[in-house]
């Protein structure tokens, strides 16, 4: 490994694109865990499930991005159902049950993973699209089109969600329920319905994230394990519940991983996310913009 | 004789919100001390800082002439400060008796066999003896409050802080708990009582302090406090 | 005494079995089940008694396996030394992880334990001495008389370890330490105010738990004659330990034993009759089922039936 400004710049550029992608992938968790306090360790698994759904639709000729967008609707409903079940079984009964909720989602993540293995096998799957495989030339650098697509979608998703949470009535209610549930109840709103809605949105975002995942690279059923580290590192680094923080944290992770990848090799890159996670938890658990 | 508890210039912030802004109190050995104030005035935060559940950011807290503000909560309990919680926090997987065995084991360092007798004695004083084998889920509100106090008593404290032990209780139940606190004080324990039920505070306290928005706005005897204009404004918002 | 006599009988029975002409496959499969017993028992000390559910079993198990590997490759150390040093090293890791994260809420602690797994795995993947990503082949030493095969000896050793682990868990449970752990599980704040040094107790539980898991991992390289990062640090070890304890019941030391025996045996049957992947599906489904429907585990169900018939 030798250090050169050229390589560093390329790593930085790739890192920014990668970072935005990671941020988009983590936005769903920012809502479900950051705002709603649901111990949703199955979030990456649902996202990978979304990737495979995209793969299925793509095998019928669908464009993966279109597939991902269309999948948002059924995933929204799925999210609402999952939250309802979680709430009735665990959250209602207090903190003792909250710990079991964690085990519950852990079990769900494994069931999804094994289900995918049984359904699709352990081999990696990819999709095809006009923007996959081509690269944009910028001087000496080549930026893969698929990264630009992911970058674009990521920005749009983050922007839309941030806007939704701050400008619309339901969005603000979601933020309110995260901060002060009893007050919201007194205002006549039903916090459970709001949280259910929010969880649905988070799951819908996961569907789109899943589509992006398989656009950016091949997926395999065990991929969710790696993304547990990435998504939680980002959400914790951002500070629970901060959408803009998620983007910033995503960029930090993306750049860090890209630099490690460039100068130390692929065998060290997976540890970056987990390393950042431990660092943040040890030094500043409330993250950058935390409540 | 030095005060049992000296709180000096204690402050505590939560993010941008100031819960306590330079609070100073002195409590003498054997005193019955009342702490009142509207909701959100910082009473529980102050108690949390004294018991060690929270750390105060500025100021000092001295108990029996030694500084305790850097000590973790469990060490303060071992020194002789016990508290009950506003919302009762029983050890719900244990019976009422077993709840008391925890402080007996960790403060008095008693083996469980030896402690059982003493624990039953405390339960008898509280009127909980017949519920010794019950789980906390089987207790009524007033019984839960008594359990909180019983557990605090099992730590053999010199200072007992009762955090709204009577909240939500009705007439006779309030009298029950009040009698317990009077008896405890009679046996030599200094008691700080936080309450909203004014008639209880007035009957019990020798001295009262009123908090509002993290600051002390009045200090004096019960009659002085009730007559004070600031106190009336704080509660009625006039 | 009520505990020690059956325990001694079990150990003697295990040794007796290992010396008898039973099918070799029995020992091969039972070793895994016994490993589950140790892992589930160890997990339960922190996850069940103290209520700090965590996914970190794989980190300690894998580190135990690799510590044993290093000792064997570097010093030709005997199994007993491998196990002892692995326990010490993993106890240290447990202490360190605890120090770093036990101040945090439940889920952060759980996620931190996952982070430790992947960091350990990445470290081993990049360490040539232990074979890196491809792993290392290990030549088993001469088997100790009176055992016929190395697997039989490992079976007996793991049986002894299982009894030892359970004895330790039982001691923690009935002692004043157990009382304190239960108190902090129910309400950490109230426990502190009742004089319980919660951080110290949690660190103790974390250290002991980690040490036992490391001890369980140490004989694994000898068992497989092979060690490799992905399988050593596989998250499946974590889900199995957690599931076994939660399915069996977390309040009593019998729970993890029941859960591990049930789950382990079921998995062996499934692996042989259906496939290895369905194994993990079985664990996942049972975990979710029990957590939702029977949160007190098999022990809780037994208690309820006994009450019902009284």
PDB file of C-alpha atoms in Angstrom, chain A residues 23-260:
ATOM      1  CA  UNK A  23     -27.362   6.636   4.656  1.00  0.00           C
ATOM      2  CA  UNK A  24     -30.357   5.772   2.501  1.00  0.00           C
ATOM      3  CA  UNK A  25     -30.143   2.182   3.649  1.00  0.00           C
ATOM      4  CA  UNK A  26     -30.134   3.306   7.281  1.00  0.00           C
ATOM      5  CA  UNK A  27     -32.942   5.853   7.090  1.00  0.00           C
ATOM      6  CA  UNK A  28     -35.544   3.202   7.794  1.00  0.00           C
ATOM      7  CA  UNK A  29     -33.694   2.239  10.972  1.00  0.00           C
ATOM      8  CA  UNK A  30     -33.368   5.898  11.948  1.00  0.00           C
ATOM      9  CA  UNK A  31     -37.120   5.991  12.105  1.00  0.00           C
ATOM     10  CA  UNK A  32     -37.876   2.573  13.552  1.00  0.00           C
ATOM     11  CA  UNK A  33     -35.094   2.490  16.110  1.00  0.00           C
ATOM     12  CA  UNK A  34     -34.019   6.108  16.355  1.00  0.00           C
ATOM     13  CA  UNK A  35     -37.472   7.606  16.717  1.00  0.00           C
ATOM     14  CA  UNK A  36     -39.690   4.730  17.783  1.00  0.00           C
ATOM     15  CA  UNK A  37     -37.238   2.910  20.055  1.00  0.00           C
ATOM     16  CA  UNK A  38     -38.038  -0.457  18.522  1.00  0.00           C
ATOM     17  CA  UNK A  39     -35.057  -2.834  18.898  1.00  0.00           C
ATOM     18  CA  UNK A  40     -35.266  -3.615  15.202  1.00  0.00           C
ATOM     19  CA  UNK A  41     -32.237  -5.814  14.578  1.00  0.00           C
ATOM     20  CA  UNK A  42     -34.218  -7.421  11.765  1.00  0.00           C
ATOM     21  CA  UNK A  43     -34.152  -4.205   9.731  1.00  0.00           C
ATOM     22  CA  UNK A  44     -31.227  -5.297   7.522  1.00  0.00           C
ATOM     23  CA  UNK A  45     -32.823  -8.703   7.047  1.00  0.00           C
ATOM     24  CA  UNK A  46     -36.062  -7.113   5.803  1.00  0.00           C
ATOM     25  CA  UNK A  47     -33.999  -4.975   3.492  1.00  0.00           C
ATOM     26  CA  UNK A  48     -32.247  -8.036   2.047  1.00  0.00           C
ATOM     27  CA  UNK A  49     -35.670  -9.602   1.675  1.00  0.00           C
ATOM     28  CA  UNK A  50     -36.578  -6.518  -0.328  1.00  0.00           C
ATOM     29  CA  UNK A  51     -33.517  -7.115  -2.497  1.00  0.00           C
ATOM     30  CA  UNK A  52     -34.681 -10.610  -3.278  1.00  0.00           C
ATOM     31  CA  UNK A  53     -38.197  -9.406  -4.053  1.00  0.00           C
ATOM     32  CA  UNK A  54     -36.626  -6.946  -6.465  1.00  0.00           C
ATOM     33  CA  UNK A  55     -34.619  -9.791  -7.930  1.00  0.00           C
ATOM     34  CA  UNK A  56     -37.808 -11.779  -8.481  1.00  0.00           C
ATOM     35  CA  UNK A  57     -39.570  -8.910 -10.201  1.00  0.00           C
ATOM     36  CA  UNK A  58     -36.461  -8.168 -12.242  1.00  0.00           C
ATOM     37  CA  UNK A  59     -36.474 -11.734 -13.509  1.00  0.00           C
ATOM     38  CA  UNK A  60     -39.869 -10.878 -15.041  1.00  0.00           C
ATOM     39  CA  UNK A  61     -38.341  -7.965 -16.856  1.00  0.00           C
ATOM     40  CA  UNK A  62     -39.029  -5.205 -14.366  1.00  0.00           C
ATOM     41  CA  UNK A  63     -36.507  -2.433 -13.941  1.00  0.00           C
ATOM     42  CA  UNK A  64     -35.087  -2.867 -10.435  1.00  0.00           C
ATOM     43  CA  UNK A  65     -35.638   0.744  -9.412  1.00  0.00           C
ATOM     44  CA  UNK A  66     -39.251   0.598 -10.536  1.00  0.00           C
ATOM     45  CA  UNK A  67     -39.634  -2.707  -8.733  1.00  0.00           C
ATOM     46  CA  UNK A  68     -38.236  -1.188  -5.557  1.00  0.00           C
ATOM     47  CA  UNK A  69     -40.618   1.738  -5.714  1.00  0.00           C
ATOM     48  CA  UNK A  70     -43.611  -0.486  -6.345  1.00  0.00           C
ATOM     49  CA  UNK A  71     -42.590  -2.778  -3.486  1.00  0.00           C
ATOM     50  CA  UNK A  72     -42.819   0.137  -1.095  1.00  0.00           C
ATOM     51  CA  UNK A  73     -46.586  -0.269  -0.865  1.00  0.00           C
ATOM     52  CA  UNK A  74     -46.754  -3.917   0.261  1.00  0.00           C
ATOM     53  CA  UNK A  75     -43.744  -3.364   2.524  1.00  0.00           C
ATOM     54  CA  UNK A  76     -45.532  -0.429   4.107  1.00  0.00           C
ATOM     55  CA  UNK A  77     -48.393  -2.739   5.044  1.00  0.00           C
ATOM     56  CA  UNK A  78     -45.960  -5.386   6.222  1.00  0.00           C
ATOM     57  CA  UNK A  79     -44.307  -2.817   8.465  1.00  0.00           C
ATOM     58  CA  UNK A  80     -47.609  -1.792  10.008  1.00  0.00           C
ATOM     59  CA  UNK A  81     -48.462  -5.412  10.731  1.00  0.00           C
ATOM     60  CA  UNK A  82     -45.069  -6.150  12.252  1.00  0.00           C
ATOM     61  CA  UNK A  83     -45.250  -3.112  14.513  1.00  0.00           C
ATOM     62  CA  UNK A  84     -48.762  -3.918  15.638  1.00  0.00           C
ATOM     63  CA  UNK A  85     -47.690  -7.423  16.550  1.00  0.00           C
ATOM     64  CA  UNK A  86     -44.575  -6.167  18.321  1.00  0.00           C
ATOM     65  CA  UNK A  87     -46.547  -3.592  20.263  1.00  0.00           C
ATOM     66  CA  UNK A  88     -49.281  -5.973  21.378  1.00  0.00           C
ATOM     67  CA  UNK A  89     -46.865  -8.706  22.366  1.00  0.00           C
ATOM     68  CA  UNK A  90     -43.976  -6.782  23.859  1.00  0.00           C
ATOM     69  CA  UNK A  91     -43.997  -3.034  24.193  1.00  0.00           C
ATOM     70  CA  UNK A  92     -47.286  -2.893  25.996  1.00  0.00           C
ATOM     71  CA  UNK A  93     -45.963  -5.014  28.803  1.00  0.00           C
ATOM     72  CA  UNK A  94     -43.028  -2.885  29.879  1.00  0.00           C
ATOM     73  CA  UNK A  95     -39.264  -3.062  29.900  1.00  0.00           C
ATOM     74  CA  UNK A  96     -38.990  -6.725  30.860  1.00  0.00           C
ATOM     75  CA  UNK A  97     -40.827  -7.570  27.690  1.00  0.00           C
ATOM     76  CA  UNK A  98     -38.719  -5.096  25.738  1.00  0.00           C
ATOM     77  CA  UNK A  99     -35.740  -7.367  26.240  1.00  0.00           C
ATOM     78  CA  UNK A 100     -37.746 -10.233  24.792  1.00  0.00           C
ATOM     79  CA  UNK A 101     -38.654  -8.002  21.874  1.00  0.00           C
ATOM     80  CA  UNK A 102     -34.963  -7.844  21.086  1.00  0.00           C
ATOM     81  CA  UNK A 103     -34.739 -11.626  21.054  1.00  0.00           C
ATOM     82  CA  UNK A 104     -37.895 -11.683  18.923  1.00  0.00           C
ATOM     83  CA  UNK A 105     -36.404  -9.527  16.175  1.00  0.00           C
ATOM     84  CA  UNK A 106     -33.168 -11.482  16.338  1.00  0.00           C
ATOM     85  CA  UNK A 107     -35.165 -14.652  15.698  1.00  0.00           C
ATOM     86  CA  UNK A 108     -37.088 -12.998  12.866  1.00  0.00           C
ATOM     87  CA  UNK A 109     -33.832 -11.914  11.228  1.00  0.00           C
ATOM     88  CA  UNK A 110     -32.594 -15.488  11.281  1.00  0.00           C
ATOM     89  CA  UNK A 111     -35.868 -16.868   9.966  1.00  0.00           C
ATOM     90  CA  UNK A 112     -35.766 -14.435   7.054  1.00  0.00           C
ATOM     91  CA  UNK A 113     -32.146 -15.275   6.325  1.00  0.00           C
ATOM     92  CA  UNK A 114     -32.700 -19.012   6.330  1.00  0.00           C
ATOM     93  CA  UNK A 115     -35.931 -18.603   4.384  1.00  0.00           C
ATOM     94  CA  UNK A 116     -33.971 -16.830   1.680  1.00  0.00           C
ATOM     95  CA  UNK A 117     -31.329 -19.547   1.676  1.00  0.00           C
ATOM     96  CA  UNK A 118     -33.982 -22.212   1.315  1.00  0.00           C
ATOM     97  CA  UNK A 119     -35.759 -20.266  -1.400  1.00  0.00           C
ATOM     98  CA  UNK A 120     -32.860 -18.936  -3.406  1.00  0.00           C
ATOM     99  CA  UNK A 121     -29.765 -20.807  -2.275  1.00  0.00           C
ATOM    100  CA  UNK A 122     -26.591 -19.269  -0.897  1.00  0.00           C
ATOM    101  CA  UNK A 123     -25.267 -18.044  -4.240  1.00  0.00           C
ATOM    102  CA  UNK A 124     -25.052 -14.372  -4.934  1.00  0.00           C
ATOM    103  CA  UNK A 125     -27.784 -12.801  -7.028  1.00  0.00           C
ATOM    104  CA  UNK A 126     -27.586  -9.755  -9.240  1.00  0.00           C
ATOM    105  CA  UNK A 127     -29.909  -7.815 -11.484  1.00  0.00           C
ATOM    106  CA  UNK A 128     -29.465  -6.157 -14.836  1.00  0.00           C
ATOM    107  CA  UNK A 129     -30.410  -2.689 -15.957  1.00  0.00           C
ATOM    108  CA  UNK A 130     -29.183  -0.161 -18.519  1.00  0.00           C
ATOM    109  CA  UNK A 131     -27.417   1.784 -15.795  1.00  0.00           C
ATOM    110  CA  UNK A 132     -25.632  -1.209 -14.355  1.00  0.00           C
ATOM    111  CA  UNK A 133     -22.298  -1.972 -15.900  1.00  0.00           C
ATOM    112  CA  UNK A 134     -21.703   1.430 -17.463  1.00  0.00           C
ATOM    113  CA  UNK A 135     -19.495   4.082 -15.951  1.00  0.00           C
ATOM    114  CA  UNK A 136     -19.255   7.820 -16.183  1.00  0.00           C
ATOM    115  CA  UNK A 137     -15.898   9.206 -17.164  1.00  0.00           C
ATOM    116  CA  UNK A 138     -14.726  12.270 -15.264  1.00  0.00           C
ATOM    117  CA  UNK A 139     -11.180  12.967 -16.353  1.00  0.00           C
ATOM    118  CA  UNK A 140      -9.063  10.141 -15.014  1.00  0.00           C
ATOM    119  CA  UNK A 141     -11.804   8.779 -12.785  1.00  0.00           C
ATOM    120  CA  UNK A 142     -14.655   6.440 -13.610  1.00  0.00           C
ATOM    121  CA  UNK A 143     -17.838   6.525 -11.594  1.00  0.00           C
ATOM    122  CA  UNK A 144     -20.132   3.532 -12.085  1.00  0.00           C
ATOM    123  CA  UNK A 145     -23.608   4.592 -13.148  1.00  0.00           C
ATOM    124  CA  UNK A 146     -25.208   2.357 -10.598  1.00  0.00           C
ATOM    125  CA  UNK A 147     -23.460   4.261  -7.815  1.00  0.00           C
ATOM    126  CA  UNK A 148     -24.830   7.510  -9.231  1.00  0.00           C
ATOM    127  CA  UNK A 149     -28.310   6.015  -9.314  1.00  0.00           C
ATOM    128  CA  UNK A 150     -27.976   4.919  -5.696  1.00  0.00           C
ATOM    129  CA  UNK A 151     -26.593   8.314  -4.789  1.00  0.00           C
ATOM    130  CA  UNK A 152     -29.483  10.070  -6.442  1.00  0.00           C
ATOM    131  CA  UNK A 153     -32.145   7.875  -4.919  1.00  0.00           C
ATOM    132  CA  UNK A 154     -30.477   8.219  -1.523  1.00  0.00           C
ATOM    133  CA  UNK A 155     -30.560  11.988  -1.624  1.00  0.00           C
ATOM    134  CA  UNK A 156     -34.168  12.041  -2.769  1.00  0.00           C
ATOM    135  CA  UNK A 157     -35.239   9.556  -0.095  1.00  0.00           C
ATOM    136  CA  UNK A 158     -33.473  11.438   2.702  1.00  0.00           C
ATOM    137  CA  UNK A 159     -34.773  14.768   1.478  1.00  0.00           C
ATOM    138  CA  UNK A 160     -38.359  13.561   1.147  1.00  0.00           C
ATOM    139  CA  UNK A 161     -38.355  11.882   4.535  1.00  0.00           C
ATOM    140  CA  UNK A 162     -36.818  14.860   6.311  1.00  0.00           C
ATOM    141  CA  UNK A 163     -39.373  17.127   4.687  1.00  0.00           C
ATOM    142  CA  UNK A 164     -42.201  14.781   5.597  1.00  0.00           C
ATOM    143  CA  UNK A 165     -41.165  14.641   9.235  1.00  0.00           C
ATOM    144  CA  UNK A 166     -40.886  18.384   9.612  1.00  0.00           C
ATOM    145  CA  UNK A 167     -43.611  19.769   7.381  1.00  0.00           C
ATOM    146  CA  UNK A 168     -46.568  17.418   7.415  1.00  0.00           C
ATOM    147  CA  UNK A 169     -48.924  16.917  10.304  1.00  0.00           C
ATOM    148  CA  UNK A 170     -48.370  13.143  10.553  1.00  0.00           C
ATOM    149  CA  UNK A 171     -44.645  13.629  10.213  1.00  0.00           C
ATOM    150  CA  UNK A 172     -44.523  16.057  13.095  1.00  0.00           C
ATOM    151  CA  UNK A 173     -46.762  13.771  15.105  1.00  0.00           C
ATOM    152  CA  UNK A 174     -44.201  11.022  14.586  1.00  0.00           C
ATOM    153  CA  UNK A 175     -41.444  13.247  15.899  1.00  0.00           C
ATOM    154  CA  UNK A 176     -43.675  14.279  18.770  1.00  0.00           C
ATOM    155  CA  UNK A 177     -44.454  10.728  19.794  1.00  0.00           C
ATOM    156  CA  UNK A 178     -40.735  10.071  19.950  1.00  0.00           C
ATOM    157  CA  UNK A 179     -40.192  12.980  22.301  1.00  0.00           C
ATOM    158  CA  UNK A 180     -43.235  13.047  24.515  1.00  0.00           C
ATOM    159  CA  UNK A 181     -45.832  10.349  24.142  1.00  0.00           C
ATOM    160  CA  UNK A 182     -48.061  11.335  27.088  1.00  0.00           C
ATOM    161  CA  UNK A 183     -48.332  14.880  25.780  1.00  0.00           C
ATOM    162  CA  UNK A 184     -49.412  13.565  22.417  1.00  0.00           C
ATOM    163  CA  UNK A 185     -52.046  11.423  24.036  1.00  0.00           C
ATOM    164  CA  UNK A 186     -53.393  14.452  25.833  1.00  0.00           C
ATOM    165  CA  UNK A 187     -53.696  16.189  22.486  1.00  0.00           C
ATOM    166  CA  UNK A 188     -56.074  13.501  21.344  1.00  0.00           C
ATOM    167  CA  UNK A 189     -53.776  11.659  18.956  1.00  0.00           C
ATOM    168  CA  UNK A 190     -53.369   7.903  19.187  1.00  0.00           C
ATOM    169  CA  UNK A 191     -49.666   7.220  19.632  1.00  0.00           C
ATOM    170  CA  UNK A 192     -49.929   3.559  18.676  1.00  0.00           C
ATOM    171  CA  UNK A 193     -51.518   4.393  15.313  1.00  0.00           C
ATOM    172  CA  UNK A 194     -48.845   7.010  14.693  1.00  0.00           C
ATOM    173  CA  UNK A 195     -46.017   4.661  15.566  1.00  0.00           C
ATOM    174  CA  UNK A 196     -47.585   1.989  13.400  1.00  0.00           C
ATOM    175  CA  UNK A 197     -47.696   4.411  10.487  1.00  0.00           C
ATOM    176  CA  UNK A 198     -44.087   5.439  11.092  1.00  0.00           C
ATOM    177  CA  UNK A 199     -42.904   1.861  11.206  1.00  0.00           C
ATOM    178  CA  UNK A 200     -44.739   1.262   7.943  1.00  0.00           C
ATOM    179  CA  UNK A 201     -42.876   4.149   6.369  1.00  0.00           C
ATOM    180  CA  UNK A 202     -39.572   2.847   7.700  1.00  0.00           C
ATOM    181  CA  UNK A 203     -40.261  -0.589   6.211  1.00  0.00           C
ATOM    182  CA  UNK A 204     -41.295   0.941   2.900  1.00  0.00           C
ATOM    183  CA  UNK A 205     -37.989   2.809   2.845  1.00  0.00           C
ATOM    184  CA  UNK A 206     -36.312  -0.558   3.439  1.00  0.00           C
ATOM    185  CA  UNK A 207     -37.930  -1.920   0.295  1.00  0.00           C
ATOM    186  CA  UNK A 208     -36.400   0.829  -1.794  1.00  0.00           C
ATOM    187  CA  UNK A 209     -33.121   0.387   0.058  1.00  0.00           C
ATOM    188  CA  UNK A 210     -33.213  -3.297  -0.785  1.00  0.00           C
ATOM    189  CA  UNK A 211     -33.629  -2.494  -4.450  1.00  0.00           C
ATOM    190  CA  UNK A 212     -30.660  -0.155  -4.283  1.00  0.00           C
ATOM    191  CA  UNK A 213     -28.671  -2.827  -2.513  1.00  0.00           C
ATOM    192  CA  UNK A 214     -28.998  -5.256  -5.377  1.00  0.00           C
ATOM    193  CA  UNK A 215     -28.409  -2.523  -7.928  1.00  0.00           C
ATOM    194  CA  UNK A 216     -25.149  -1.517  -6.287  1.00  0.00           C
ATOM    195  CA  UNK A 217     -23.817  -5.032  -5.963  1.00  0.00           C
ATOM    196  CA  UNK A 218     -24.599  -8.728  -5.644  1.00  0.00           C
ATOM    197  CA  UNK A 219     -26.647  -9.867  -2.660  1.00  0.00           C
ATOM    198  CA  UNK A 220     -26.652 -13.059  -0.663  1.00  0.00           C
ATOM    199  CA  UNK A 221     -28.844 -14.120   2.247  1.00  0.00           C
ATOM    200  CA  UNK A 222     -26.181 -13.560   4.915  1.00  0.00           C
ATOM    201  CA  UNK A 223     -25.646  -9.963   3.814  1.00  0.00           C
ATOM    202  CA  UNK A 224     -27.920  -8.708   6.582  1.00  0.00           C
ATOM    203  CA  UNK A 225     -25.305  -9.581   9.188  1.00  0.00           C
ATOM    204  CA  UNK A 226     -22.816  -7.153   7.699  1.00  0.00           C
ATOM    205  CA  UNK A 227     -25.453  -4.463   7.373  1.00  0.00           C
ATOM    206  CA  UNK A 228     -26.457  -4.738  11.017  1.00  0.00           C
ATOM    207  CA  UNK A 229     -23.089  -3.179  11.721  1.00  0.00           C
ATOM    208  CA  UNK A 230     -23.361  -0.525   9.050  1.00  0.00           C
ATOM    209  CA  UNK A 231     -26.910   0.596   9.717  1.00  0.00           C
ATOM    210  CA  UNK A 232     -26.602   0.627  13.492  1.00  0.00           C
ATOM    211  CA  UNK A 233     -23.235   2.351  13.323  1.00  0.00           C
ATOM    212  CA  UNK A 234     -24.804   5.095  11.230  1.00  0.00           C
ATOM    213  CA  UNK A 235     -27.931   5.456  13.341  1.00  0.00           C
ATOM    214  CA  UNK A 236     -25.969   5.567  16.588  1.00  0.00           C
ATOM    215  CA  UNK A 237     -23.304   7.890  15.185  1.00  0.00           C
ATOM    216  CA  UNK A 238     -26.014  10.182  13.854  1.00  0.00           C
ATOM    217  CA  UNK A 239     -27.750  10.397  17.172  1.00  0.00           C
ATOM    218  CA  UNK A 240     -31.083   8.697  17.548  1.00  0.00           C
ATOM    219  CA  UNK A 241     -33.824  10.232  15.483  1.00  0.00           C
ATOM    220  CA  UNK A 242     -31.819  12.715  13.450  1.00  0.00           C
ATOM    221  CA  UNK A 243     -32.431  12.403   9.705  1.00  0.00           C
ATOM    222  CA  UNK A 244     -29.772  14.873   8.621  1.00  0.00           C
ATOM    223  CA  UNK A 245     -27.472  13.227  11.116  1.00  0.00           C
ATOM    224  CA  UNK A 246     -28.041   9.947   9.287  1.00  0.00           C
ATOM    225  CA  UNK A 247     -26.742  11.514   6.081  1.00  0.00           C
ATOM    226  CA  UNK A 248     -23.691  12.937   7.830  1.00  0.00           C
ATOM    227  CA  UNK A 249     -22.965   9.682   9.626  1.00  0.00           C
ATOM    228  CA  UNK A 250     -23.450   7.738   6.397  1.00  0.00           C
ATOM    229  CA  UNK A 251     -20.884   9.928   4.676  1.00  0.00           C
ATOM    230  CA  UNK A 252     -18.408   9.434   7.500  1.00  0.00           C
ATOM    231  CA  UNK A 253     -18.815   5.666   7.351  1.00  0.00           C
ATOM    232  CA  UNK A 254     -18.708   5.564   3.560  1.00  0.00           C
ATOM    233  CA  UNK A 255     -15.524   7.586   3.367  1.00  0.00           C
ATOM    234  CA  UNK A 256     -13.878   5.656   6.192  1.00  0.00           C
ATOM    235  CA  UNK A 257     -14.717   2.329   4.614  1.00  0.00           C
ATOM    236  CA  UNK A 258     -13.622   3.481   1.192  1.00  0.00           C
ATOM    237  CA  UNK A 259     -10.252   4.659   2.459  1.00  0.00           C
ATOM    238  CA  UNK A 260      -9.684   1.422   4.380  1.00  0.00           C
TER     239      UNK A 260
END
